[in-house]
Short mmCIF file of C-alpha atoms in Angstrom, two decimals:
data_model
loop_
_atom_site.label_atom_id
_atom_site.label_comp_id
_atom_site.label_asym_id
_atom_site.label_seq_id
_atom_site.Cartn_x
_atom_site.Cartn_y
_atom_site.Cartn_z
CA UNK C 113 127.77 134.88 128.41
CA UNK C 114 129.95 132.07 129.41
CA UNK C 115 133.17 131.42 127.15
CA UNK C 116 133.41 128.53 124.62
CA UNK C 117 133.94 125.40 126.01
CA UNK C 118 137.81 124.33 126.10
CA UNK C 119 136.54 120.91 124.63
CA UNK C 120 135.71 122.47 121.27
CA UNK C 121 139.03 122.54 119.65
CA UNK C 122 139.28 118.89 120.79
CA UNK C 123 135.84 117.88 118.80
CA UNK C 124 137.07 120.19 115.59
CA UNK C 125 137.29 117.08 113.74
CA UNK C 126 138.52 118.12 110.42
CA UNK C 127 139.38 116.08 106.91
CA UNK C 128 142.93 115.19 106.18
CA UNK C 129 143.70 116.16 102.95
CA UNK C 130 143.99 114.25 100.11
CA UNK C 131 142.58 111.30 101.93
CA UNK C 132 139.17 110.31 101.50
CA UNK C 133 137.06 109.85 104.36
CA UNK C 134 139.85 110.35 106.83
CA UNK C 135 139.81 112.78 109.56
CA UNK C 136 141.97 113.95 112.61
CA UNK C 137 141.76 116.81 115.72
CA UNK C 138 144.11 117.72 118.21
CA UNK C 139 144.25 115.59 121.59
CA UNK C 140 143.19 116.79 125.19
CA UNK C 141 146.19 118.68 126.71
CA UNK C 142 149.02 116.80 128.67
CA UNK C 143 146.10 115.20 131.53
CA UNK C 144 147.07 112.08 131.27
CA UNK C 145 150.08 109.55 130.67
CA UNK C 146 147.71 107.88 127.81
CA UNK C 147 144.81 109.23 125.75
CA UNK C 148 141.61 109.17 127.63
CA UNK C 149 138.71 106.99 125.95
CA UNK C 150 136.09 109.54 125.99
CA UNK C 151 138.30 111.86 123.76
CA UNK C 152 138.66 109.40 121.26
CA UNK C 153 135.07 108.40 121.33
CA UNK C 154 133.61 111.84 121.15
CA UNK C 155 136.25 112.39 117.76
CA UNK C 156 135.33 109.22 116.44
CA UNK C 157 131.78 110.14 116.79
CA UNK C 158 132.16 113.71 115.20
CA UNK C 159 134.32 112.18 111.98
CA UNK C 160 131.62 109.18 111.33
CA UNK C 161 129.00 112.00 111.33
CA UNK C 162 130.77 114.00 109.11
CA UNK C 163 130.23 111.40 106.14
CA UNK C 164 126.20 111.48 106.88
CA UNK C 165 123.45 114.18 105.94
CA UNK C 166 123.37 116.40 108.88
CA UNK C 167 119.05 115.39 109.31
CA UNK C 168 120.75 111.91 110.06
CA UNK C 169 122.00 112.01 113.65
CA UNK C 170 124.11 109.22 115.23
CA UNK C 171 121.82 107.40 117.26
CA UNK C 172 124.34 104.47 118.39
CA UNK C 173 127.77 103.51 118.47
CA UNK C 174 129.51 100.41 119.48
CA UNK C 175 133.32 100.67 120.10
CA UNK C 176 136.26 98.54 121.03
CA UNK C 177 139.30 100.19 122.58
CA UNK C 178 141.71 98.06 121.37
CA UNK C 179 145.24 99.53 122.61
CA UNK C 180 146.40 102.56 124.77
CA UNK C 181 146.80 106.01 122.92
CA UNK C 182 149.44 108.42 122.93
CA UNK C 183 148.79 111.90 123.81
CA UNK C 184 151.66 113.16 122.05
CA UNK C 185 151.15 111.65 118.65
CA UNK C 186 148.03 112.72 116.32
CA UNK C 187 144.81 110.58 115.84
CA UNK C 188 143.43 109.92 112.16
CA UNK C 189 139.83 108.25 112.38
CA UNK C 190 139.66 106.13 109.12
CA UNK C 191 135.75 106.07 108.47
CA UNK C 192 133.85 103.28 105.85
CA UNK C 193 130.65 103.87 104.62
CA UNK C 194 129.07 100.53 105.29
CA UNK C 195 125.43 101.57 104.19
CA UNK C 196 123.09 104.10 103.23
CA UNK C 197 119.57 102.98 103.40
CA UNK C 198 115.88 105.21 103.27
CA UNK C 199 116.12 105.60 107.18
CA UNK C 200 119.46 104.32 108.32
CA UNK C 201 122.73 104.56 107.68
CA UNK C 202 125.81 102.63 109.14
CA UNK C 203 129.66 103.44 109.40
CA UNK C 204 132.91 101.71 110.56
CA UNK C 205 135.30 103.84 111.99
CA UNK C 206 138.94 103.11 113.01
CA UNK C 207 141.24 105.25 115.20
CA UNK C 208 144.79 105.52 113.84
CA UNK C 209 148.36 105.98 115.43
CA UNK C 210 151.05 105.43 113.23
CA UNK C 211 149.07 103.38 111.17
CA UNK C 212 148.06 101.41 114.02
CA UNK C 213 144.21 100.90 115.52
CA UNK C 214 143.71 101.97 118.80
CA UNK C 215 139.94 102.14 118.54
CA UNK C 216 137.31 99.98 116.71
CA UNK C 217 133.77 100.93 116.01
CA UNK C 218 130.59 101.21 113.82
CA UNK C 219 128.46 104.04 114.28
CA UNK C 220 124.55 103.89 113.23
CA UNK C 221 122.67 107.33 112.05
CA UNK C 222 118.36 107.48 111.65
CA UNK C 223 116.47 109.90 110.39
CA UNK C 224 113.70 111.42 112.86
CA UNK C 225 111.06 109.11 112.95
CA UNK C 226 107.37 108.86 114.77
CA UNK C 227 107.05 105.72 117.15
CA UNK C 228 106.31 104.28 120.08
CA UNK C 229 107.45 106.22 123.16
CA UNK C 230 108.71 105.03 126.94
CA UNK C 231 111.36 105.57 128.85
CA UNK C 232 112.58 104.68 132.47
CA UNK C 233 112.13 107.71 135.26
CA UNK C 234 115.31 109.34 136.41
CA UNK C 235 115.77 108.95 140.24
CA UNK C 236 115.28 111.53 142.83
CA UNK C 237 118.30 112.97 143.64
CA UNK C 238 119.55 116.53 144.80
CA UNK C 239 119.74 119.23 141.92
CA UNK C 240 123.70 119.93 141.29
CA UNK C 241 123.64 123.19 142.79
CA UNK C 242 123.19 121.46 146.62
CA UNK C 243 126.00 119.35 145.78
CA UNK C 244 129.95 120.31 145.94
CA UNK C 245 132.01 119.86 142.72
CA UNK C 246 134.73 117.68 142.38
CA UNK C 247 137.22 120.37 141.43
CA UNK C 248 137.01 121.48 144.77
CA UNK C 249 137.55 118.20 146.34
CA UNK C 250 140.57 117.20 144.06
CA UNK C 251 142.32 120.82 144.67
CA UNK C 252 141.81 120.30 148.41
CA UNK C 253 144.20 117.12 147.60
CA UNK C 254 148.18 117.97 148.19
CA UNK C 255 149.27 116.55 144.96
CA UNK C 256 149.68 118.03 141.66
CA UNK C 257 147.84 115.01 140.09
CA UNK C 258 144.64 115.44 141.82
CA UNK C 259 144.53 118.77 140.67
CA UNK C 260 145.32 117.79 136.99
CA UNK C 261 142.73 115.53 136.98
CA UNK C 262 140.11 118.03 138.65
CA UNK C 263 140.79 120.85 135.69
CA UNK C 264 141.82 118.84 132.89
CA UNK C 265 138.57 117.15 132.31
CA UNK C 266 137.02 120.09 131.09
CA UNK C 267 133.64 119.54 133.22
CA UNK C 268 131.74 119.76 136.05
CA UNK C 269 131.37 116.80 138.13
CA UNK C 270 129.41 116.48 141.01
CA UNK C 271 128.62 113.02 142.82
CA UNK C 272 125.33 112.51 144.76
CA UNK C 273 126.97 109.66 146.73
CA UNK C 274 130.58 110.74 148.18
CA UNK C 275 132.92 110.40 145.53
CA UNK C 276 135.53 107.34 145.94
CA UNK C 277 138.85 109.22 144.92
CA UNK C 278 140.48 108.55 148.46
CA UNK C 279 138.11 107.21 150.64
CA UNK C 280 135.34 104.45 149.95
CA UNK C 281 131.95 105.05 150.12
CA UNK C 282 129.75 104.19 153.19
CA UNK C 283 127.63 101.63 151.60
CA UNK C 284 129.17 99.00 149.19
CA UNK C 285 126.44 99.38 146.88
CA UNK C 286 127.20 98.79 143.05
CA UNK C 287 125.20 101.98 142.06
CA UNK C 288 125.92 105.76 141.95
CA UNK C 289 124.66 108.92 140.24
CA UNK C 290 126.83 112.13 139.21
CA UNK C 291 125.40 115.34 137.84
CA UNK C 292 128.01 116.79 135.08
CA UNK C 293 128.46 119.43 132.94
CA UNK C 294 130.83 120.18 130.13
CA UNK C 295 133.12 123.90 130.89
CA UNK C 296 131.93 126.88 129.04
CA UNK C 297 129.16 126.68 126.27
CA UNK C 298 129.20 124.60 123.02
CA UNK C 299 127.33 125.78 119.41
CA UNK C 300 123.78 124.87 118.44
CA UNK C 301 125.34 121.60 116.77
CA UNK C 302 123.55 118.26 117.59
CA UNK C 303 126.68 116.80 116.31
CA UNK C 304 128.53 117.91 118.78
CA UNK C 305 126.56 117.50 121.57
CA UNK C 306 126.45 113.84 121.12
CA UNK C 307 129.76 113.69 121.03
CA UNK C 308 130.55 115.50 124.01
CA UNK C 309 128.15 113.04 125.89
CA UNK C 310 130.05 110.34 124.45
CA UNK C 311 133.36 112.08 125.86
CA UNK C 312 131.80 112.64 129.36
CA UNK C 313 130.42 109.01 129.18
CA UNK C 314 133.87 107.71 130.22
CA UNK C 315 134.58 109.27 133.25
CA UNK C 316 132.71 107.65 135.90
CA UNK C 317 130.94 104.83 134.35
CA UNK C 318 133.21 102.11 136.00
CA UNK C 319 132.92 103.89 139.58
CA UNK C 320 130.08 101.52 140.36
CA UNK C 321 132.21 98.40 140.24
CA UNK C 322 134.48 99.69 142.32
CA UNK C 323 132.09 101.25 145.07
CA UNK C 324 130.93 97.63 145.34
CA UNK C 325 134.18 96.58 146.70
CA UNK C 326 135.22 99.12 148.78
CA UNK C 327 137.82 100.13 146.45
CA UNK C 328 139.01 104.04 145.32
CA UNK C 329 140.59 105.49 142.60
CA UNK C 330 143.87 105.80 145.10
CA UNK C 331 144.21 102.41 145.48
CA UNK C 332 147.37 100.90 145.35
CA UNK C 333 148.42 98.90 142.40
CA UNK C 334 144.71 99.04 141.18
CA UNK C 335 144.95 99.00 137.16
CA UNK C 336 141.36 99.80 135.03
CA UNK C 337 141.40 100.27 131.43
CA UNK C 338 138.09 100.43 129.39
CA UNK C 339 137.99 97.16 127.00
CA UNK C 340 134.60 98.36 125.22
CA UNK C 341 131.84 101.06 125.30
CA UNK C 342 128.28 101.17 123.66
CA UNK C 343 126.07 104.19 123.92
CA UNK C 344 122.96 104.93 122.36
CA UNK C 345 121.13 108.79 121.67
CA UNK C 346 117.47 108.58 122.53
CA UNK C 347 116.77 112.03 122.81
CA UNK C 348 118.78 115.60 121.72
CA UNK C 349 120.07 116.99 124.70
CA UNK C 350 122.76 119.94 125.54
CA UNK C 351 126.20 118.71 126.89
CA UNK C 352 127.11 122.10 128.81
CA UNK C 353 124.02 121.96 130.55
CA UNK C 354 123.40 119.98 133.60
CA UNK C 355 122.96 116.29 132.84
CA UNK C 356 122.35 113.06 135.28
CA UNK C 357 124.67 110.17 135.02
CA UNK C 358 123.12 107.30 136.57
CA UNK C 359 125.26 104.26 136.81
CA UNK C 360 125.30 100.66 138.53
CA UNK C 361 127.36 97.70 137.51
CA UNK C 362 125.72 94.08 137.31
CA UNK C 363 128.43 91.54 137.12
CA UNK C 364 132.06 91.54 138.08
CA UNK C 365 134.18 88.57 137.38
CA UNK C 366 137.64 87.44 135.29
CA UNK C 367 139.36 90.64 136.23
CA UNK C 368 136.37 92.73 134.18
CA UNK C 369 133.71 94.80 135.74
CA UNK C 370 130.43 95.72 133.31
CA UNK C 371 128.51 98.77 133.95
CA UNK C 372 125.85 100.20 132.48
CA UNK C 373 124.11 104.04 132.79
CA UNK C 374 121.20 106.03 131.85
CA UNK C 375 121.69 110.04 131.17
CA UNK C 376 118.89 112.46 131.77
CA UNK C 377 118.94 115.94 131.12
CA UNK C 378 118.01 118.43 133.40
CA UNK C 379 114.18 118.08 133.08
CA UNK C 380 114.84 114.39 133.73
CA UNK C 381 114.04 113.16 130.24
CA UNK C 382 116.15 110.05 129.33
CA UNK C 383 118.42 111.35 126.44
CA UNK C 384 121.21 108.48 126.02
CA UNK C 385 122.02 105.13 127.63
CA UNK C 386 125.52 103.55 127.80
CA UNK C 387 127.52 100.47 128.69
CA UNK C 388 131.20 99.54 129.20
CA UNK C 389 132.96 96.50 130.20
CA UNK C 390 136.57 97.41 131.84
CA UNK C 391 139.58 95.42 133.14
CA UNK C 392 140.08 95.98 136.56
CA UNK C 393 143.48 94.20 138.15
CA UNK C 394 144.36 94.28 141.70
CA UNK C 395 148.22 93.10 142.88
#
């Protein structure tokens, strides 16, 4: 049996003593000079979920990244109970460091219900076993930052199109597909799996913008930062099993790029949708 996912302690969001609806959790170990946005998204999802009945899962989160986070400073998540209706609940959640907000968002929760059903089909792509892991690609780069990136994500990432860490794609296309799976196993807790999907959703979402313009992550002077992030969970899915992340960029302008993405499980069911706008500046 696989070992528990090393991401699990990071998603172990717990109440702060003597502080109503305030939670905290550890940061990812030294991976980047600033907090990874996906970590804060995942933890905010768990924190808000802890104030809602377990039979009312999160179905959407809309968040703004307000400031860079410091990986050496604990993050506190203050949750405000906006509404509890017969079917839906809404929560505002603020991620705070030293009393200052680094992320602000609103999450919505819904009791299970029957209704209309349809979904955009998944593209026809190779299976993850047919692709090279990004970990293998980054380990081959003679630079400690590359190896740290590959291992620090705690996720197996496999690009369908060639990865754009060092070399641009052969085509300047504004779309790509990536298989992902969390390292290790996660418990049978829907909150944890939805939070883990939120965590992973921030890895490659802006790459279609770079790919469209023939850029790579190693472009000298390139500055990229997430501005806002929206996610909708449609169906239950496990983040410790392979899921397909299909992203495309409809627009770039004003030093910003927009990407949207669809998330499919191994059975090609659409399980989530994502949208993110990021700042992209060149020297």
